Amino acid sequence: MSLTKLSQCVVPPNRLASIVSWSPSISTVMGLDISDERIGVAIAKHPSPNNRVDTLDSIPYVSNSKKAYYTTHRADDNKRVTKELADLVKEHRICGFVVGWPLQPDGRPGGPCGKVLHLLDHLANQYPDPLMHKNRPFALWDIRDIPFNTLEDKLINSRNHESEVDRWGRNEVFARTPSQCVGSYLYRSGEQFYHPNTNDSTASALMLKHYMDSHWEPEDEEEAVHFNETDASAQFDHNVGAYNEDDMYLESNLL
């Protein structure tokens, strides 16, 4: 079995960080948040003060009026999106991509992950100048722990404070009945299963900031984005972090 072009240009998040860190000049990374309605775009330079992230205009993808003819128009939309992304890559001299990976709460890839791979495969197979290749790789970044709305932000922050005990070692959490939900994840209806779609690139900027702060400590600690107490740089090890070119992990499990 031969490697696909897409599997040849994907790297673990830590590997992308190493490529950026060892670059002889300032490197620019692009964050992509891919959904049906639009492609959120953000960029970040390294090194930069406090891992600053700049939000760019989002790129419209598939409008609601086209969804009834999804198959017919998808190829045209892919070509248009590729052209706009290529112009941004050239303008900002992008050296790599961080792509939001919308896993289900239990860690399985669902429909949105398939749509992300569909566009990435198109970007990696452009001839003669693919947008993604070995020298301009991409990394998938788990976005499950990133609060994309105020409700989740408050709930996650409150859960962090719940773990505090008083001087007698008491905490109300100890008296609660264990949750029956797998992993005790937040419940969302079918329409709210993934983060809300927006018309701008806010989600991509938040995702890229999360990635940058997970690999390079900001000069000002107050500028860092802290979502939980876990090591965010290791959160993706269960999917692509253990990727090895020899065993074609990504191709056999995702493609």
CSV table of C-alpha atoms in Angstrom, one decimal:
chain,number,residue,atom,x,y,z
A,1,MET,CA,0.0,0.0,0.0
A,2,SER,CA,1.4,3.3,-1.0
A,3,LEU,CA,1.2,6.5,1.0
A,4,THR,CA,-1.4,9.1,-0.1
A,5,LYS,CA,-0.2,12.6,-0.6
A,6,LEU,CA,-2.3,13.7,2.3
A,7,SER,CA,-0.7,11.2,4.7
A,8,GLN,CA,2.7,12.3,3.6
A,9,CYS,CA,2.2,15.9,4.8
A,10,VAL,CA,0.5,15.4,8.2
A,11,VAL,CA,2.7,15.6,11.3
A,12,PRO,CA,2.0,15.4,15.0
A,13,PRO,CA,1.4,18.8,16.7
A,14,ASN,CA,4.7,18.6,18.6
A,15,ARG,CA,6.6,17.9,15.3
A,16,LEU,CA,5.1,21.0,13.7
A,17,ALA,CA,6.2,23.0,16.7
A,18,SER,CA,9.7,21.7,16.3
A,19,ILE,CA,9.8,22.7,12.6
A,20,VAL,CA,8.6,26.2,13.5
A,21,SER,CA,11.1,26.5,16.4
A,22,TRP,CA,14.1,25.5,14.3
A,23,SER,CA,13.3,27.8,11.4
A,24,PRO,CA,16.2,30.2,10.8
A,25,SER,CA,13.8,33.1,10.4
A,26,ILE,CA,10.4,34.1,11.8
A,27,SER,CA,7.8,31.4,10.9
A,28,THR,CA,4.2,32.0,10.3
A,29,VAL,CA,1.6,29.3,11.0
A,30,MET,CA,-2.0,29.4,9.7
A,31,GLY,CA,-4.9,28.0,11.7
A,32,LEU,CA,-7.9,26.6,9.8
A,33,ASP,CA,-11.3,25.9,11.3
A,34,ILE,CA,-13.3,24.0,8.6
A,35,SER,CA,-17.1,23.8,8.6
A,36,ASP,CA,-19.7,23.5,5.9
A,37,GLU,CA,-20.5,27.2,5.9
A,38,ARG,CA,-17.1,28.8,6.0
A,39,ILE,CA,-13.3,28.3,6.6
A,40,GLY,CA,-12.1,30.3,9.5
A,41,VAL,CA,-8.5,31.6,9.0
A,42,ALA,CA,-6.0,32.9,11.6
A,43,ILE,CA,-2.2,33.3,11.5
A,44,ALA,CA,0.5,33.5,14.2
A,45,LYS,CA,4.2,34.3,14.0
A,46,HIS,CA,6.9,32.6,16.0
A,47,PRO,CA,8.7,34.0,17.9
A,48,SER,CA,6.3,36.8,18.8
A,49,PRO,CA,5.3,38.6,22.0
A,50,ASN,CA,2.7,36.6,23.9
A,51,ASN,CA,2.1,34.3,20.9
A,52,ARG,CA,-0.1,36.9,19.2
A,53,VAL,CA,-2.7,35.6,16.8
A,54,ASP,CA,-4.2,37.7,14.0
A,55,THR,CA,-7.7,36.9,12.7
A,56,LEU,CA,-8.2,37.0,9.0
A,57,ASP,CA,-11.5,37.2,7.0
A,58,SER,CA,-13.2,33.8,6.8
A,59,ILE,CA,-13.7,32.2,3.4
A,60,PRO,CA,-17.3,31.2,2.5
A,61,TYR,CA,-17.5,27.5,1.8
A,62,VAL,CA,-20.9,25.9,1.0
A,63,SER,CA,-24.0,28.2,1.3
A,64,ASN,CA,-27.3,26.8,2.5
A,65,SER,CA,-28.8,27.3,-0.9
A,66,LYS,CA,-26.2,24.8,-2.3
A,67,LYS,CA,-26.5,22.1,0.2
A,68,ALA,CA,-29.4,20.5,-1.8
A,69,TYR,CA,-26.8,20.1,-4.6
A,70,TYR,CA,-23.9,19.2,-2.3
A,71,THR,CA,-22.1,16.8,-4.7
A,72,THR,CA,-22.5,19.0,-7.8
A,73,HIS,CA,-21.1,22.2,-6.3
A,74,ARG,CA,-18.5,20.8,-3.8
A,75,ALA,CA,-15.7,20.5,-6.5
A,76,ASP,CA,-16.2,24.2,-7.5
A,77,ASP,CA,-16.2,25.3,-3.9
A,78,ASN,CA,-13.0,23.4,-3.2
A,79,LYS,CA,-11.3,25.1,-6.2
A,80,ARG,CA,-12.4,28.6,-5.1
A,81,VAL,CA,-11.3,28.0,-1.4
A,82,THR,CA,-8.0,26.6,-2.6
A,83,LYS,CA,-7.3,29.7,-4.7
A,84,GLU,CA,-8.1,32.1,-1.8
A,85,LEU,CA,-6.0,30.1,0.6
A,86,ALA,CA,-3.1,29.9,-1.8
A,87,ASP,CA,-3.1,33.7,-2.1
A,88,LEU,CA,-3.0,34.0,1.7
A,89,VAL,CA,-0.2,31.4,2.0
A,90,LYS,CA,1.9,33.4,-0.5
A,91,GLU,CA,1.1,36.7,1.1
A,92,HIS,CA,2.0,35.7,4.6
A,93,ARG,CA,4.7,33.1,3.7
A,94,ILE,CA,3.0,30.3,5.7
A,95,CYS,CA,5.3,27.4,6.7
A,96,GLY,CA,2.7,25.1,8.2
A,97,PHE,CA,-1.0,24.7,9.2
A,98,VAL,CA,-2.9,23.9,12.4
A,99,VAL,CA,-6.2,22.4,11.5
A,100,GLY,CA,-9.1,22.1,14.0
A,101,TRP,CA,-10.0,18.4,14.5
A,102,PRO,CA,-13.7,18.1,15.6
A,103,LEU,CA,-13.7,14.7,17.3
A,104,GLN,CA,-16.8,13.4,19.1
A,105,PRO,CA,-16.8,13.7,22.9
A,106,ASP,CA,-15.7,10.1,23.2
A,107,GLY,CA,-12.7,10.6,20.9
A,108,ARG,CA,-14.1,9.0,17.8
A,109,PRO,CA,-13.9,10.9,14.4
A,110,GLY,CA,-17.4,11.6,13.1
A,111,GLY,CA,-18.9,13.3,10.0
A,112,PRO,CA,-17.2,16.7,10.6
A,113,CYS,CA,-13.8,15.0,10.7
A,114,GLY,CA,-14.6,13.4,7.3
A,115,LYS,CA,-15.4,16.8,5.9
A,116,VAL,CA,-12.2,18.2,7.2
A,117,LEU,CA,-10.2,15.4,5.5
A,118,HIS,CA,-12.1,15.9,2.3
A,119,LEU,CA,-10.9,19.5,1.9
A,120,LEU,CA,-7.4,18.7,3.2
A,121,ASP,CA,-7.1,15.9,0.6
A,122,HIS,CA,-8.0,18.4,-2.1
A,123,LEU,CA,-5.4,20.9,-0.8
A,124,ALA,CA,-2.7,18.2,-0.8
A,125,ASN,CA,-3.5,17.0,-4.3
A,126,GLN,CA,-3.3,20.2,-6.3
A,127,TYR,CA,-1.1,19.9,-9.3
A,128,PRO,CA,1.6,21.2,-9.9
A,129,ASP,CA,1.8,23.2,-6.7
A,130,PRO,CA,-0.1,21.6,-3.8
A,131,LEU,CA,-1.0,23.9,-0.9
A,132,MET,CA,0.2,21.3,1.6
A,133,HIS,CA,3.3,19.1,1.2
A,134,LYS,CA,6.2,17.7,3.2
A,135,ASN,CA,7.9,21.1,3.4
A,136,ARG,CA,4.7,22.8,4.4
A,137,PRO,CA,2.9,20.2,6.6
A,138,PHE,CA,-0.2,20.4,8.8
A,139,ALA,CA,-1.1,19.1,12.2
A,140,LEU,CA,-4.5,18.2,13.5
A,141,TRP,CA,-5.5,19.8,16.8
A,142,ASP,CA,-8.1,18.4,19.1
A,143,ILE,CA,-10.6,21.1,19.8
A,144,ARG,CA,-12.8,19.3,22.4
A,145,ASP,CA,-11.4,21.2,25.4
A,146,ILE,CA,-11.6,24.6,23.8
A,147,PRO,CA,-14.7,26.6,25.1
A,148,PHE,CA,-16.2,28.2,22.0
A,149,ASN,CA,-19.1,29.8,23.8
A,150,THR,CA,-19.7,31.5,27.1
A,151,LEU,CA,-21.7,28.6,28.6
A,152,GLU,CA,-19.0,26.1,28.1
A,153,ASP,CA,-16.4,28.6,29.4
A,154,LYS,CA,-18.3,29.1,32.6
A,155,LEU,CA,-18.9,25.4,33.1
A,156,ILE,CA,-15.3,24.5,32.6
A,157,ASN,CA,-14.1,27.2,34.9
A,158,SER,CA,-16.5,26.1,37.6
A,159,ARG,CA,-15.4,22.5,37.3
A,160,ASN,CA,-11.8,23.6,37.9
A,161,HIS,CA,-12.8,25.4,41.1
A,162,GLU,CA,-14.9,22.5,42.3
A,163,SER,CA,-11.8,20.4,42.8
A,164,GLU,CA,-10.7,22.7,45.7
A,165,VAL,CA,-11.2,21.4,49.2
A,166,ASP,CA,-11.3,23.3,52.4
A,167,ARG,CA,-8.8,23.1,55.3
A,168,TRP,CA,-10.6,20.0,56.7
A,169,GLY,CA,-10.3,18.2,53.4
A,170,ARG,CA,-14.0,18.5,52.5
A,171,ASN,CA,-15.6,19.1,49.1
A,172,GLU,CA,-19.2,18.8,48.0
A,173,VAL,CA,-18.0,16.9,44.9
A,174,PHE,CA,-17.2,13.9,47.2
A,175,ALA,CA,-20.9,13.4,47.9
A,176,ARG,CA,-22.2,13.5,44.3
A,177,THR,CA,-23.4,10.5,42.4
A,178,PRO,CA,-21.0,9.6,39.5
A,179,SER,CA,-22.1,10.7,36.1
A,180,GLN,CA,-23.5,8.0,33.8
A,181,CYS,CA,-22.2,9.8,30.7
A,182,VAL,CA,-19.1,8.4,29.1
A,183,GLY,CA,-16.2,10.7,30.1
A,184,SER,CA,-18.7,13.1,31.9
A,185,TYR,CA,-18.7,15.3,28.9
A,186,LEU,CA,-21.1,18.2,28.5
A,187,TYR,CA,-24.4,17.2,26.9
A,188,ARG,CA,-25.2,18.8,23.5
A,189,SER,CA,-28.1,18.2,21.2
A,190,GLY,CA,-27.5,17.2,17.6
A,191,GLU,CA,-27.5,20.8,16.5
A,192,GLN,CA,-25.1,21.8,19.3
A,193,PHE,CA,-22.8,18.8,19.2
A,194,TYR,CA,-19.9,20.8,17.7
A,195,HIS,CA,-19.0,24.4,18.3
A,196,PRO,CA,-21.4,27.0,16.9
A,197,ASN,CA,-20.7,28.2,13.4
A,198,THR,CA,-19.9,31.8,13.0
A,199,ASN,CA,-19.4,34.1,10.0
A,200,ASP,CA,-15.9,35.2,11.1
A,201,SER,CA,-12.7,33.5,12.1
A,202,THR,CA,-13.1,33.7,15.9
A,203,ALA,CA,-13.0,29.9,16.4
A,204,SER,CA,-9.9,29.5,14.3
A,205,ALA,CA,-8.1,32.2,16.2
A,206,LEU,CA,-9.0,30.7,19.5
A,207,MET,CA,-7.9,27.3,18.3
A,208,LEU,CA,-4.6,28.6,17.1
A,209,LYS,CA,-4.0,30.5,20.3
A,210,HIS,CA,-4.6,27.4,22.2
A,211,TYR,CA,-2.0,25.6,20.1
A,212,MET,CA,0.6,28.3,20.4
A,213,ASP,CA,0.3,28.7,24.2
A,214,SER,CA,0.5,24.9,24.5
A,215,HIS,CA,3.9,24.8,22.9
A,216,TRP,CA,5.5,28.2,23.7
A,217,GLU,CA,5.0,30.0,27.0
A,218,PRO,CA,3.8,33.6,26.6
A,219,GLU,CA,6.0,36.3,27.9
A,220,ASP,CA,3.0,37.6,29.9
A,221,GLU,CA,1.4,34.8,31.8
A,222,GLU,CA,-1.9,36.7,31.9
A,223,GLU,CA,-2.1,36.5,28.1
A,224,ALA,CA,-2.0,32.7,28.1
A,225,VAL,CA,-5.2,30.8,27.3
A,226,HIS,CA,-5.7,28.2,30.0
A,227,PHE,CA,-8.7,25.9,29.5
A,228,ASN,CA,-7.9,23.2,32.0
A,229,GLU,CA,-5.0,21.8,34.1
A,230,THR,CA,-4.0,19.1,31.7
A,231,ASP,CA,-1.0,19.2,29.4
A,232,ALA,CA,-2.6,20.4,26.2
A,233,SER,CA,0.5,19.5,24.2
A,234,ALA,CA,-0.2,15.8,24.9
A,235,GLN,CA,-4.0,15.8,24.4
A,236,PHE,CA,-3.7,14.6,20.8
A,237,ASP,CA,-1.4,11.7,21.4
A,238,HIS,CA,-4.3,9.2,21.2
A,239,ASN,CA,-4.8,9.9,17.5
A,240,VAL,CA,-2.0,11.4,15.5
A,241,GLY,CA,0.6,12.1,18.2
A,242,ALA,CA,1.9,8.5,17.7
A,243,TYR,CA,1.9,8.8,13.9
A,244,ASN,CA,4.8,7.0,12.3
A,245,GLU,CA,5.6,7.2,8.6
A,246,ASP,CA,6.6,3.5,8.6
A,247,ASP,CA,3.3,2.1,9.7
A,248,MET,CA,1.0,4.6,7.8
A,249,TYR,CA,-1.1,5.1,10.9
A,250,LEU,CA,-3.2,8.0,9.5
A,251,GLU,CA,-3.9,6.3,6.2
A,252,SER,CA,-5.1,3.0,7.8
A,253,ASN,CA,-7.3,4.7,10.4
A,254,LEU,CA,-8.6,7.9,8.9
A,255,LEU,CA,-8.3,7.7,5.1
